[in-house]
Amino acid sequence: MSASSHSRLADRIDWTSSSLLKSMRWYRVLFATAVSFRTCSDALSVTDLVKISTVVSTVTLLSANPTVAESSGRRLLRAGKTANVDNYSFKDVDHDDNGDDKTEGDNVTTNERVGGTGGIEKLNSLKISKWSVPKAVNSFSEKILPALPTKAKLQLWSNHGKSVNFVRKELGLDELAGAAFTQAKNFQYYDDFVTSQLPIWAKKELTPDKVEAQLGLQGLSGAALTRDPDFKYYDEFVTKQALVWSKQDLSVDAVLVRLGLNTLTGAARTNAANYKYYDEFVIRQLRSWMAQDVPVTDVMAKLKLDKLTGDAFLSHSNYVYYKSFVKSKLRTWATDGESLDDVALKLGLEDLRGKTLETHPNYKFLVKYWEKREQYLEEGWLKQGVTTFDIWKKYEVGRVHPSVLKGSYTYEFYKRYVTLIDDYIIGLHGRGFKFYELPRLTSKAATPEELHEKTLIWTTAKRPEWYVKFSLGLDGLGENALKEAPNYQFYEYYQRAVKYINRTREKGPQRNSALASINNGIIESVARVIAGDTGCWTSAGEELTRGSKRSRAGYGAKRALLCMRDARGGVYGEGEEAGGVEGSMAYVLTAGLSSVLGIAIGKGKPECALGL
C-alpha cells in the first residue's frame, strides 16, 4: 500500500471513531425511548431486560472512557475488515523473502492501537461478567421504570409475577378502603391488573383458597367478605371455575373440598359464602344428566343419597337437587305416556313390595306420578305448543253427544287444558310481555264447534276482551276487517254474553235475597237426603214449590230434583243403596246451584240451564 493510501485509511479510521463516540452520547436517550414504545406494544421478558441492561451498561462504559471507546471503534473496523477478507484485493499484501505475509499497517503495535499498556488494564477492569447482570437489571428498573407509562408498568409487573398487594402499594392504593379505594385515580389500573391475573391463576390451577389469599381476603366471612372491593374478582374467578369443574365432570365431593365446604353440614354449609358456587355447579350437572338421560338411580348415587333413607335422606343438602331432577323426569315420562309400571322400574322400585316399597325414598315420586300425570302431561303439551284443537281431535271431544258432553271426562280434560293455556298467556301478559311475544295456541284449522265451546269457556271464566280477540286472531284489525274475519262471530257471541251477565248483576238486591232463600232451603233438604232422611223429599218439594211461586229459577230447581227422584223410581226408600242418590245430590251442590239458577232467571229456560 502506498503512503498516501495509508494516510487516507488512517484519516478514515479517525473520523469513524470520532463519529461513533459522538453518536454514543445519544444511544441512551434513543434506547429509553425505544423501550417505552416496546413496552407499550409488547411484554418485556426477563431475558429482554438482561439484554437491554447489558447493552445500556456497555454503552455507558464505552461513552465514559475515551480510550476504551477509541479502541472499541478500531476493533469494530478491524473486525469488519476480517469478516469481509474475501472482498479485499490481494495487491495490498507484500511478501517478504522469508515467505511471511504482512500488510503495510502491521508495524503498529497492539499497545499503540488500544492506547498503550495502561489502556489494556483499564479495559480489563471494565469487563462485564455475567454475575453483574442482575445489578444492571436493577439499575435499569430504577432509572427507566419511573419514566414508563402506567400500563407498561402493569405489563412488566404481570410478567415478573408481582403480587396484587405489591401493585396496590405501587399505585398508592394500599392505605385506602371502601369508596375512597374504588374512586381513587389509579383504581382503574388496579382493576385492569387484577382482572388480567384471573386467567393466569386459572391456568396455574390455583384453588379458591389460594386466590382468596392472593386478594387478601383470608379470614373474612359473611358480609365483611362480600362487601370487600376485591371480592368481585374472587367471585368472577370461582364462578368460571365452577363451569370448568362441570365440564370436567368432577364429583360433588371433589367440589366440596375445593370450596372448603366438606367439613360443613346442614345450615352451616348452605349459608357459607362459597355454597352458591357449589349450587351453580350442581345445577349445571343436573342439566347435563338430563340431556344425557342418566338414570335416576345413578343420579341418586352421584349426589351421595343412595345409602340414605328416612329423615337422613330428606334433610341432606343434596336432596333439593335430587327432587328437582326426579320431578323433571316425571314430567318427561308423563309427556311420553309412560305407564305406572314403567315409572316404577325407572325409579328402582320394580322388585319391592309392602313396607319395603313404601319406605323407599322414591316411592313418594311414584305416588306423585300417579296423582299428577295428567297435569304433567298437560304442562308438557303447553311447553311443546300443542293447541286446544289438537286435544279436541286427539280425544274426539266433538263426537260426544251434546246431552252428555258437559259431564264427560273428555270434555273436562279439554276444558282443563283450555284453562291452563288461558292462565299461562294472561299471566305472561301481566308480567309485561307484548302481544307479539305471546304464544298463539289457537289452531287455524280449528272447527266452528271447537271455537264455540272455547268461547263458552272464556265467557264462563270471565276472560278479558283483549285475550278473546287475541286468541281468535282478531287483534290489530280495523273495524271493517274485524267484521269480515271468519272468527268474528265468536267474538260477537262473547260480547253479547258479557252484556247479559252485566245486566243480570245490575238487578236489584230483592231478587238476590229471594234466590238466597230458595238456595238455603234446597241445600238444607239436600243435606237431609245425603244424611238418609227418607222424608226429605216432601220437605224439598214444599221448599221448591214456595220458591217456584217467587221465581222461575225455583221452578227449574224443583223440576231438576223431581227428575232425579223419578230416575230413581220413586221416593228414596230403606231398601235402596244411598250411593246413587248421594252422587246425584252431591253433583247438584258441586255444580254451583246459585250460578245455574242465576242464568236460568235471565233466559227463562231453566230446562236448558239445568241441562234437562
Coordinates of C-alpha atoms in Angstrom, one line a residue:
M1 CA 0.0 0.0 0.0
S2 CA 1.3 3.5 -0.9
A3 CA 2.0 6.1 1.8
S4 CA -0.9 8.3 0.5
S5 CA -3.3 5.3 0.7
H6 CA -2.2 4.5 4.2
S7 CA -2.7 8.2 5.2
R8 CA -6.2 8.2 3.8
L9 CA -7.1 5.0 5.6
A10 CA -5.9 6.4 8.9
D11 CA -7.9 9.6 8.4
R12 CA -11.0 7.5 7.7
I13 CA -10.5 5.5 10.9
D14 CA -10.1 8.6 13.0
W15 CA -13.3 10.1 11.5
T16 CA -15.3 6.9 12.1
S17 CA -14.1 6.6 15.7
S18 CA -15.0 10.3 16.4
S19 CA -18.5 9.8 14.9
L20 CA -19.0 6.7 16.9
L21 CA -18.1 8.5 20.1
K22 CA -20.5 11.3 19.3
S23 CA -23.3 9.0 18.5
M24 CA -22.9 7.1 21.7
R25 CA -24.0 10.1 23.6
W26 CA -27.5 9.7 22.1
Y27 CA -27.7 5.9 22.5
R28 CA -29.1 6.0 26.0
V29 CA -31.7 8.6 25.1
L30 CA -32.8 6.7 22.0
F31 CA -32.7 3.5 23.9
A32 CA -35.0 4.8 26.6
T33 CA -37.5 6.0 24.0
A34 CA -37.4 2.7 22.2
V35 CA -38.1 0.8 25.4
S36 CA -41.1 2.9 26.1
F37 CA -42.6 2.0 22.7
R38 CA -41.6 -1.6 23.0
T39 CA -43.1 -2.0 26.5
C40 CA -46.4 -0.4 25.5
S41 CA -46.8 -2.7 22.5
D42 CA -45.4 -5.9 23.8
A43 CA -44.3 -7.6 27.0
L44 CA -40.7 -7.4 28.1
S45 CA -39.4 -10.7 29.3
V46 CA -36.6 -11.1 31.9
T47 CA -34.3 -12.1 29.0
D48 CA -35.1 -8.9 27.2
L49 CA -34.3 -6.9 30.3
V50 CA -31.0 -8.6 30.8
K51 CA -30.0 -8.0 27.1
I52 CA -31.2 -4.4 27.3
S53 CA -29.4 -3.8 30.6
T54 CA -26.2 -5.3 29.3
V55 CA -26.3 -3.0 26.2
V56 CA -27.0 0.0 28.4
S57 CA -24.1 -0.8 30.7
T58 CA -21.8 -1.4 27.8
V59 CA -22.8 1.9 26.0
T60 CA -22.3 3.7 29.3
L61 CA -18.8 2.3 29.8
L62 CA -17.8 3.0 26.2
S63 CA -19.0 6.5 26.2
A64 CA -17.5 7.3 29.6
N65 CA -13.9 6.2 28.7
P66 CA -12.4 7.8 25.5
T67 CA -9.6 5.3 25.4
V68 CA -11.9 2.3 25.5
A69 CA -14.3 4.0 23.0
E70 CA -11.5 4.7 20.6
S71 CA -10.1 1.1 20.9
S72 CA -13.6 -0.3 20.5
G73 CA -14.0 1.7 17.4
R74 CA -10.8 0.4 15.9
R75 CA -11.7 -3.2 16.9
L76 CA -15.0 -2.7 15.2
L77 CA -13.4 -1.7 12.0
R78 CA -10.8 -4.4 12.2
A79 CA -13.5 -7.0 12.9
G80 CA -15.4 -5.8 9.9
K81 CA -12.3 -6.0 7.7
T82 CA -11.6 -9.5 8.9
A83 CA -15.1 -10.7 8.4
N84 CA -15.0 -9.5 4.8
V85 CA -11.5 -10.6 3.9
D86 CA -12.7 -12.3 0.7
N87 CA -13.8 -8.9 -0.7
Y88 CA -10.3 -7.3 -0.3
S89 CA -7.7 -7.2 -3.2
F90 CA -4.5 -9.2 -2.5
K91 CA -2.5 -6.4 -4.2
D92 CA -2.1 -4.6 -0.8
V93 CA -0.2 -7.6 0.7
D94 CA 3.6 -7.7 0.5
H95 CA 5.5 -11.0 0.8
D96 CA 8.9 -10.9 2.5
D97 CA 11.7 -13.1 1.3
N98 CA 11.1 -15.5 4.2
G99 CA 7.5 -16.1 2.9
D100 CA 5.7 -14.3 5.8
D101 CA 2.6 -12.4 4.9
K102 CA 2.5 -8.8 6.3
T103 CA 0.4 -5.8 5.5
E104 CA 1.9 -2.3 5.5
G105 CA 0.0 -1.2 8.6
D106 CA 1.0 -4.1 10.8
N107 CA 4.1 -2.3 12.1
V108 CA 1.7 -0.5 14.5
T109 CA 1.8 -2.4 17.8
T110 CA -1.2 -3.7 19.7
N111 CA -0.4 -1.4 22.6
E112 CA -0.5 1.6 20.4
R113 CA -3.9 0.6 19.0
V114 CA -5.5 0.4 22.4
G115 CA -3.7 3.3 24.0
G116 CA -0.7 1.5 25.5
T117 CA -0.4 -0.9 28.4
G118 CA -2.5 1.3 30.6
G119 CA -5.4 1.2 28.2
I120 CA -5.4 -2.6 28.3
E121 CA -5.5 -2.6 32.1
K122 CA -8.4 -0.1 32.1
L123 CA -10.3 -2.2 29.5
N124 CA -9.8 -5.4 31.5
S125 CA -11.0 -3.6 34.7
L126 CA -14.2 -2.6 32.9
K127 CA -15.2 -6.0 31.6
I128 CA -18.7 -7.1 32.5
S129 CA -19.2 -10.5 33.9
K130 CA -22.5 -12.5 33.8
W131 CA -22.7 -12.0 37.6
S132 CA -23.1 -8.3 37.2
V133 CA -26.3 -8.6 35.0
P134 CA -28.7 -8.5 38.0
K135 CA -27.2 -5.3 39.1
A136 CA -27.6 -3.9 35.7
V137 CA -31.3 -5.0 35.6
N138 CA -31.9 -3.4 39.0
S139 CA -30.2 -0.2 37.8
F140 CA -32.3 -0.3 34.6
S141 CA -35.5 -0.7 36.6
E142 CA -34.7 2.1 38.9
K143 CA -33.8 4.5 36.1
I144 CA -36.2 3.5 33.3
L145 CA -39.4 2.2 35.0
P146 CA -40.4 5.6 36.6
A147 CA -40.4 7.1 33.0
L148 CA -42.7 4.3 31.6
P149 CA -46.5 4.7 31.2
T150 CA -48.6 3.1 33.9
K151 CA -50.0 0.5 31.5
A152 CA -46.5 -0.5 30.6
K153 CA -45.6 -0.9 34.3
L154 CA -48.7 -3.2 34.7
Q155 CA -47.4 -5.4 32.0
L156 CA -43.9 -5.6 33.5
W157 CA -45.3 -6.4 36.9
S158 CA -47.5 -9.1 35.5
N159 CA -44.6 -10.7 33.6
H160 CA -42.5 -10.7 36.7
G161 CA -45.3 -12.2 38.8
K162 CA -45.7 -9.3 41.1
S163 CA -48.4 -9.8 43.8
V164 CA -51.7 -7.9 44.0
N165 CA -50.5 -6.3 47.2
F166 CA -47.3 -5.1 45.6
V167 CA -49.3 -3.5 42.7
R168 CA -51.7 -1.9 45.1
K169 CA -48.9 -0.4 47.0
E170 CA -47.1 0.9 43.9
L171 CA -50.3 2.5 42.7
G172 CA -50.6 4.3 46.1
L173 CA -53.8 2.5 47.0
D174 CA -52.6 0.5 50.0
E175 CA -53.9 2.9 52.6
L176 CA -57.3 3.3 51.0
A177 CA -60.5 1.4 51.7
G178 CA -64.2 1.3 50.7
A179 CA -65.4 4.1 48.4
A180 CA -62.1 6.0 48.7
F181 CA -60.3 3.0 47.2
T182 CA -62.7 2.3 44.3
Q183 CA -62.9 6.0 43.4
A184 CA -59.2 6.7 43.5
K185 CA -57.4 7.9 40.4
N186 CA -55.3 4.7 40.0
F187 CA -58.1 2.2 40.8
Q188 CA -58.8 1.5 37.1
Y189 CA -55.2 0.4 36.7
Y190 CA -55.5 -1.8 39.7
D191 CA -58.7 -3.3 38.3
D192 CA -57.1 -3.9 35.0
F193 CA -54.1 -5.7 36.6
V194 CA -56.2 -8.0 38.9
T195 CA -58.6 -8.8 36.1
S196 CA -55.6 -9.8 33.9
Q197 CA -54.4 -12.2 36.7
L198 CA -57.6 -14.2 36.8
P199 CA -56.9 -16.3 33.7
I200 CA -53.2 -16.7 34.8
W201 CA -54.4 -18.1 38.2
A202 CA -56.9 -20.4 36.4
K203 CA -54.1 -21.7 34.2
K204 CA -51.9 -22.3 37.2
E205 CA -55.0 -24.2 38.7
L206 CA -55.0 -22.1 41.9
T207 CA -57.6 -23.3 44.3
P208 CA -60.2 -20.8 45.6
D209 CA -58.4 -20.5 49.0
K210 CA -55.2 -19.6 47.3
V211 CA -56.9 -16.9 45.2
E212 CA -58.5 -15.7 48.4
A213 CA -55.0 -15.3 49.8
Q214 CA -53.8 -13.5 46.7
L215 CA -56.6 -11.0 47.1
G216 CA -56.0 -10.6 50.8
L217 CA -59.5 -12.0 51.7
Q218 CA -58.4 -14.7 54.0
G219 CA -60.1 -14.6 57.4
L220 CA -63.1 -12.7 56.1
S221 CA -66.6 -14.2 56.0
G222 CA -70.2 -13.2 55.6
A223 CA -71.0 -9.6 54.9
A224 CA -67.4 -8.5 55.5
L225 CA -66.3 -10.8 52.7
T226 CA -68.9 -9.8 50.1
R227 CA -68.5 -6.1 50.8
D228 CA -64.8 -6.1 50.2
P229 CA -63.9 -4.5 46.8
D230 CA -61.6 -7.4 46.0
F231 CA -64.5 -9.9 46.4
K232 CA -65.8 -9.3 42.9
Y233 CA -62.5 -10.7 41.5
Y234 CA -62.9 -13.8 43.7
D235 CA -66.5 -14.2 42.6
E236 CA -65.6 -14.0 38.9
F237 CA -62.8 -16.5 39.3
V238 CA -64.7 -19.1 41.2
T239 CA -67.8 -18.7 39.1
K240 CA -65.8 -19.6 36.0
Q241 CA -64.0 -22.4 37.8
A242 CA -67.4 -23.9 38.6
L243 CA -68.1 -24.1 34.9
V244 CA -64.7 -25.7 34.3
W245 CA -65.4 -28.3 37.1
S246 CA -68.8 -29.1 35.5
K247 CA -67.1 -29.7 32.1
Q248 CA -64.5 -31.9 33.8
D249 CA -67.4 -33.8 35.4
L250 CA -65.8 -33.6 38.9
S251 CA -67.7 -35.4 41.7
V252 CA -69.7 -33.4 44.2
D253 CA -67.3 -34.4 46.9
A254 CA -64.3 -33.1 45.0
V255 CA -66.0 -29.7 44.5
L256 CA -67.0 -29.5 48.2
V257 CA -63.3 -30.0 49.1
R258 CA -62.2 -27.3 46.7
L259 CA -64.7 -24.9 48.1
G260 CA -63.9 -25.7 51.7
L261 CA -67.4 -27.0 52.3
N262 CA -66.6 -30.6 53.0
T263 CA -66.3 -30.0 56.7
L264 CA -69.6 -28.2 57.0
T265 CA -73.1 -29.7 57.3
G266 CA -76.7 -28.5 57.3
A267 CA -77.3 -24.8 57.6
A268 CA -73.6 -24.1 58.1
R269 CA -72.9 -25.4 54.6
T270 CA -75.8 -23.8 52.8
N271 CA -75.2 -20.4 54.5
A272 CA -71.5 -20.3 53.6
A273 CA -70.3 -17.8 51.0
N274 CA -68.9 -20.5 48.8
Y275 CA -72.1 -22.5 48.7
K276 CA -73.5 -20.5 45.8
Y277 CA -70.7 -21.8 43.6
Y278 CA -71.5 -25.4 44.6
D279 CA -75.1 -24.7 43.8
E280 CA -74.2 -23.4 40.3
F281 CA -72.0 -26.5 39.8
V282 CA -74.7 -29.0 40.7
I283 CA -77.4 -27.3 38.7
R284 CA -75.1 -27.5 35.6
Q285 CA -74.6 -31.1 36.4
L286 CA -78.4 -31.8 36.6
R287 CA -78.9 -30.2 33.2
S288 CA -76.1 -32.4 31.8
W289 CA -77.5 -35.5 33.4
M290 CA -81.0 -34.7 32.0
A291 CA -79.5 -34.2 28.5
Q292 CA -77.6 -37.5 28.7
D293 CA -80.7 -39.3 30.1
V294 CA -78.7 -40.5 33.2
P295 CA -80.9 -43.0 35.2
V296 CA -82.5 -41.7 38.4
T297 CA -80.7 -44.3 40.5
D298 CA -77.3 -43.2 39.1
V299 CA -78.1 -39.6 40.0
M300 CA -79.0 -40.6 43.5
A301 CA -75.6 -42.2 43.8
K302 CA -73.8 -39.2 42.3
L303 CA -75.4 -36.9 44.9
K304 CA -74.4 -39.3 47.7
L305 CA -78.0 -40.1 48.6
D306 CA -78.2 -43.8 47.6
K307 CA -77.2 -45.0 51.1
L308 CA -79.7 -42.8 53.0
T309 CA -83.3 -43.3 54.0
G310 CA -86.0 -41.5 56.0
D311 CA -85.1 -38.2 57.6
A312 CA -81.4 -38.5 56.7
F313 CA -82.4 -38.7 53.1
L314 CA -84.9 -35.8 53.2
S315 CA -82.6 -33.5 55.3
H316 CA -79.5 -33.9 53.2
S317 CA -78.4 -30.7 51.4
N318 CA -78.4 -32.5 48.1
Y319 CA -82.0 -33.7 48.4
V320 CA -83.4 -30.5 46.8
Y321 CA -81.3 -31.2 43.7
Y322 CA -82.4 -34.8 43.5
K323 CA -86.0 -33.8 44.0
S324 CA -85.8 -31.3 41.2
F325 CA -84.2 -33.8 38.9
V326 CA -86.8 -36.5 39.5
K327 CA -89.7 -34.1 39.1
S328 CA -88.3 -33.1 35.7
K329 CA -88.2 -36.8 34.9
L330 CA -91.8 -37.3 35.9
R331 CA -92.9 -34.6 33.5
T332 CA -90.9 -36.1 30.7
W333 CA -92.3 -39.6 31.4
A334 CA -95.9 -38.2 31.5
T335 CA -95.4 -36.5 28.2
D336 CA -94.0 -39.7 26.7
G337 CA -97.0 -41.6 28.0
E338 CA -95.0 -44.0 30.3
S339 CA -97.1 -46.4 32.3
L340 CA -97.1 -46.7 36.1
D341 CA -95.1 -50.0 35.8
D342 CA -92.5 -48.3 33.6
V343 CA -92.1 -45.4 36.0
A344 CA -91.7 -47.9 38.9
L345 CA -88.9 -49.6 37.0
K346 CA -87.1 -46.3 36.3
L347 CA -87.4 -45.3 40.0
G348 CA -85.8 -48.6 41.0
L349 CA -88.9 -50.0 42.7
E350 CA -89.7 -52.9 40.3
D351 CA -89.0 -55.7 42.8
L352 CA -90.2 -54.1 46.0
R353 CA -93.3 -55.0 47.9
G354 CA -95.2 -53.9 51.1
K355 CA -93.2 -51.9 53.7
T356 CA -90.0 -52.2 51.7
L357 CA -91.7 -50.4 48.8
E358 CA -93.5 -47.8 50.9
T359 CA -90.4 -46.8 52.9
H360 CA -88.2 -46.4 49.8
P361 CA -87.3 -42.7 49.1
N362 CA -88.5 -43.0 45.6
Y363 CA -92.0 -44.3 46.5
K364 CA -93.4 -40.8 47.0
F365 CA -92.4 -39.9 43.5
L366 CA -94.3 -42.9 42.1
V367 CA -97.4 -41.8 44.0
K368 CA -96.9 -38.3 42.7
Y369 CA -96.7 -39.5 39.2
W370 CA -100.0 -41.4 39.6
E371 CA -101.7 -38.4 41.0
K372 CA -100.3 -35.7 38.7
R373 CA -99.6 -37.5 35.5
E374 CA -102.4 -35.7 33.7
Q375 CA -101.2 -32.3 35.0
Y376 CA -97.7 -33.1 33.9
L377 CA -99.0 -34.3 30.6
E378 CA -100.9 -31.0 30.0
E379 CA -97.9 -28.9 31.1
G380 CA -95.8 -30.9 28.7
W381 CA -98.2 -30.2 25.9
L382 CA -98.1 -26.5 26.7
K383 CA -94.3 -26.4 26.5
Q384 CA -94.5 -28.2 23.2
G385 CA -97.0 -25.7 21.8
V386 CA -99.9 -28.2 21.5
T387 CA -103.1 -26.3 20.6
T388 CA -106.6 -26.9 22.1
F389 CA -107.8 -28.1 18.7
D390 CA -105.1 -30.8 18.8
I391 CA -106.6 -32.0 22.1
W392 CA -110.1 -31.7 20.7
K393 CA -109.1 -34.1 17.9
K394 CA -107.0 -36.4 20.0
Y395 CA -109.7 -37.1 22.5
E396 CA -112.6 -36.8 19.9
V397 CA -114.5 -34.3 22.1
G398 CA -116.7 -33.4 19.1
R399 CA -118.0 -37.0 18.9
V400 CA -119.6 -36.9 22.4
H401 CA -123.4 -36.4 22.3
P402 CA -124.3 -32.8 23.3
S403 CA -126.7 -34.1 26.0
V404 CA -123.8 -35.6 28.0
L405 CA -120.9 -33.6 26.7
K406 CA -120.5 -31.3 29.7
G407 CA -120.3 -34.1 32.1
S408 CA -118.0 -36.3 30.1
Y409 CA -114.4 -36.9 31.1
T410 CA -113.1 -36.0 27.6
Y411 CA -114.8 -32.6 27.8
E412 CA -113.4 -31.9 31.3
F413 CA -110.0 -32.8 30.1
Y414 CA -110.3 -30.5 27.1
K415 CA -111.7 -27.7 29.3
R416 CA -108.8 -28.1 31.8
Y417 CA -106.3 -27.7 29.0
V418 CA -108.1 -24.6 27.7
T419 CA -108.0 -23.1 31.1
L420 CA -104.3 -23.9 31.5
I421 CA -103.4 -22.1 28.3
D422 CA -105.6 -19.1 29.2
D423 CA -104.0 -18.7 32.6
Y424 CA -100.5 -19.1 31.1
I425 CA -100.9 -16.5 28.3
I426 CA -102.8 -14.0 30.5
G427 CA -100.0 -14.4 33.1
L428 CA -97.3 -13.7 30.6
H429 CA -99.1 -10.5 29.5
G430 CA -99.5 -9.5 33.1
R431 CA -95.7 -9.8 33.6
G432 CA -95.1 -7.3 30.8
F433 CA -94.9 -9.5 27.6
K434 CA -96.0 -7.7 24.5
F435 CA -98.7 -9.2 22.2
Y436 CA -96.1 -10.2 19.6
E437 CA -94.2 -12.1 22.3
L438 CA -97.2 -14.2 23.4
P439 CA -97.7 -17.7 22.0
R440 CA -100.7 -18.3 19.8
L441 CA -102.2 -21.6 20.7
T442 CA -105.5 -21.4 18.7
S443 CA -105.1 -23.5 15.6
K444 CA -106.0 -22.0 12.2
A445 CA -107.6 -25.4 11.4
A446 CA -110.0 -25.3 14.4
T447 CA -113.6 -26.1 13.6
P448 CA -116.5 -23.8 14.5
E449 CA -117.7 -26.4 17.1
E450 CA -114.4 -26.2 18.9
L451 CA -114.2 -22.4 18.8
H452 CA -117.8 -22.2 20.1
E453 CA -117.1 -24.4 23.1
K454 CA -113.9 -22.5 23.8
T455 CA -115.9 -19.2 23.7
L456 CA -118.3 -20.6 26.2
I457 CA -115.4 -21.4 28.5
W458 CA -114.0 -17.9 28.1
T459 CA -117.3 -16.4 28.9
T460 CA -117.9 -18.5 32.0
A461 CA -114.3 -17.8 33.2
K462 CA -114.8 -14.1 32.5
R463 CA -111.7 -13.8 30.4
P464 CA -110.7 -10.2 29.4
E465 CA -111.8 -9.0 26.0
W466 CA -108.3 -8.4 24.7
Y467 CA -107.5 -12.0 25.3
V468 CA -110.6 -13.3 23.5
K469 CA -109.7 -11.1 20.5
F470 CA -106.1 -12.2 20.6
S471 CA -106.9 -15.9 20.8
L472 CA -109.4 -15.6 17.9
G473 CA -106.7 -13.9 15.8
L474 CA -108.7 -10.6 15.7
D475 CA -106.2 -8.3 17.5
G476 CA -104.9 -5.4 15.4
L477 CA -107.7 -5.5 12.9
G478 CA -109.6 -2.4 11.9
E479 CA -113.4 -2.2 12.2
N480 CA -114.2 -3.4 8.7
A481 CA -111.5 -6.1 8.7
L482 CA -112.7 -7.3 12.1
K483 CA -116.3 -7.8 11.0
E484 CA -115.2 -9.6 7.9
A485 CA -112.9 -12.0 9.8
P486 CA -114.1 -15.7 9.9
N487 CA -113.8 -15.8 13.7
Y488 CA -115.7 -12.6 14.3
Q489 CA -119.0 -14.5 15.0
F490 CA -117.4 -16.0 18.2
Y491 CA -116.1 -12.6 19.4
E492 CA -119.7 -11.2 18.8
Y493 CA -121.2 -14.1 20.8
Y494 CA -118.7 -13.4 23.6
Q495 CA -119.7 -9.7 23.7
R496 CA -123.4 -10.5 23.9
A497 CA -122.9 -12.9 26.7
V498 CA -120.8 -10.4 28.7
K499 CA -123.5 -7.7 28.3
Y500 CA -126.2 -10.2 29.5
I501 CA -124.1 -11.1 32.6
N502 CA -123.5 -7.4 33.4
R503 CA -127.2 -6.7 33.0
T504 CA -128.1 -9.5 35.4
R505 CA -125.7 -8.2 38.0
E506 CA -127.5 -4.8 37.9
K507 CA -130.8 -6.2 39.0
G508 CA -132.0 -5.2 42.5
P509 CA -131.0 -6.9 45.7
Q510 CA -134.5 -8.3 46.2
R511 CA -134.0 -11.0 43.6
N512 CA -130.7 -11.9 45.1
S513 CA -132.4 -12.2 48.5
A514 CA -135.2 -14.4 47.2
L515 CA -132.7 -16.5 45.4
A516 CA -130.6 -16.9 48.5
S517 CA -133.7 -18.0 50.5
I518 CA -134.5 -20.6 47.9
N519 CA -131.0 -21.9 47.8
N520 CA -130.8 -22.2 51.6
G521 CA -133.9 -24.3 51.6
I522 CA -132.7 -26.6 48.8
I523 CA -129.3 -27.1 50.4
E524 CA -130.9 -28.0 53.7
S525 CA -133.1 -30.6 52.0
V526 CA -130.2 -32.0 50.0
A527 CA -128.2 -32.3 53.2
R528 CA -131.0 -34.3 54.7
V529 CA -131.1 -36.6 51.7
I530 CA -127.4 -37.4 52.0
A531 CA -127.9 -37.9 55.7
G532 CA -130.5 -40.6 55.0
D533 CA -133.8 -38.9 55.9
T534 CA -136.3 -40.7 53.8
G535 CA -139.0 -38.0 54.3
C536 CA -136.8 -35.2 53.0
W537 CA -138.4 -35.3 49.5
T538 CA -141.6 -33.8 51.0
S539 CA -139.7 -31.0 52.6
A540 CA -137.7 -30.4 49.5
G541 CA -140.8 -30.3 47.4
E542 CA -142.5 -27.8 49.7
E543 CA -139.5 -25.6 49.7
L544 CA -139.2 -25.7 45.9
T545 CA -142.9 -25.1 45.5
R546 CA -142.6 -22.0 47.6
G547 CA -139.6 -20.9 45.5
S548 CA -141.3 -21.7 42.2
K549 CA -144.0 -19.2 43.0
R550 CA -141.5 -16.4 43.5
S551 CA -139.2 -17.1 40.6
R552 CA -138.8 -19.3 37.5
A553 CA -135.5 -20.4 38.9
G554 CA -137.3 -22.1 41.8
Y555 CA -139.5 -23.9 39.3
G556 CA -136.4 -25.1 37.4
A557 CA -134.6 -26.3 40.5
K558 CA -137.8 -28.2 41.6
R559 CA -138.1 -29.9 38.3
A560 CA -134.4 -30.9 38.4
L561 CA -134.8 -32.5 41.8
L562 CA -138.1 -34.2 40.8
C563 CA -136.5 -35.6 37.7
M564 CA -133.6 -37.1 39.7
R565 CA -136.2 -38.6 42.1
D566 CA -138.2 -40.1 39.2
A567 CA -135.0 -41.5 37.8
R568 CA -134.6 -43.4 41.0
G569 CA -138.1 -45.0 40.6
G570 CA -139.9 -43.1 43.3
V571 CA -139.2 -41.9 46.8
Y572 CA -135.9 -42.9 48.4
G573 CA -136.6 -46.0 50.4
E574 CA -134.9 -48.0 53.1
G575 CA -134.2 -50.9 50.7
E576 CA -132.1 -48.7 48.3
E577 CA -128.5 -48.0 48.4
A578 CA -127.7 -44.4 49.0
G579 CA -124.8 -44.2 46.7
G580 CA -126.7 -43.2 43.6
V581 CA -128.8 -40.5 45.3
E582 CA -125.8 -39.2 47.2
G583 CA -123.9 -38.9 44.0
S584 CA -126.7 -37.1 42.2
M585 CA -127.3 -34.6 45.0
A586 CA -123.6 -34.0 45.6
Y587 CA -123.4 -33.2 41.9
V588 CA -126.1 -30.6 42.2
L589 CA -124.1 -29.0 45.1
T590 CA -120.7 -29.0 43.4
A591 CA -122.1 -27.7 40.1
G592 CA -122.7 -24.4 41.8
L593 CA -126.5 -24.2 42.0
S594 CA -126.5 -20.4 42.5
S595 CA -124.8 -19.8 39.2
V596 CA -127.1 -22.1 37.4
L597 CA -130.2 -20.5 38.8
G598 CA -128.9 -17.1 38.0
I599 CA -128.6 -17.9 34.3
A600 CA -132.0 -19.6 34.3
I601 CA -133.7 -16.4 35.6
G602 CA -132.4 -14.3 32.7
K603 CA -133.0 -16.8 29.9
G604 CA -136.4 -18.0 31.2
K605 CA -135.3 -21.5 30.2
P606 CA -134.5 -23.5 33.3
E607 CA -134.6 -26.7 31.4
C608 CA -131.7 -25.6 29.3
A609 CA -129.8 -24.1 32.2
L610 CA -130.0 -27.3 34.2
G611 CA -129.3 -29.5 31.2
L612 CA -132.7 -31.3 31.3

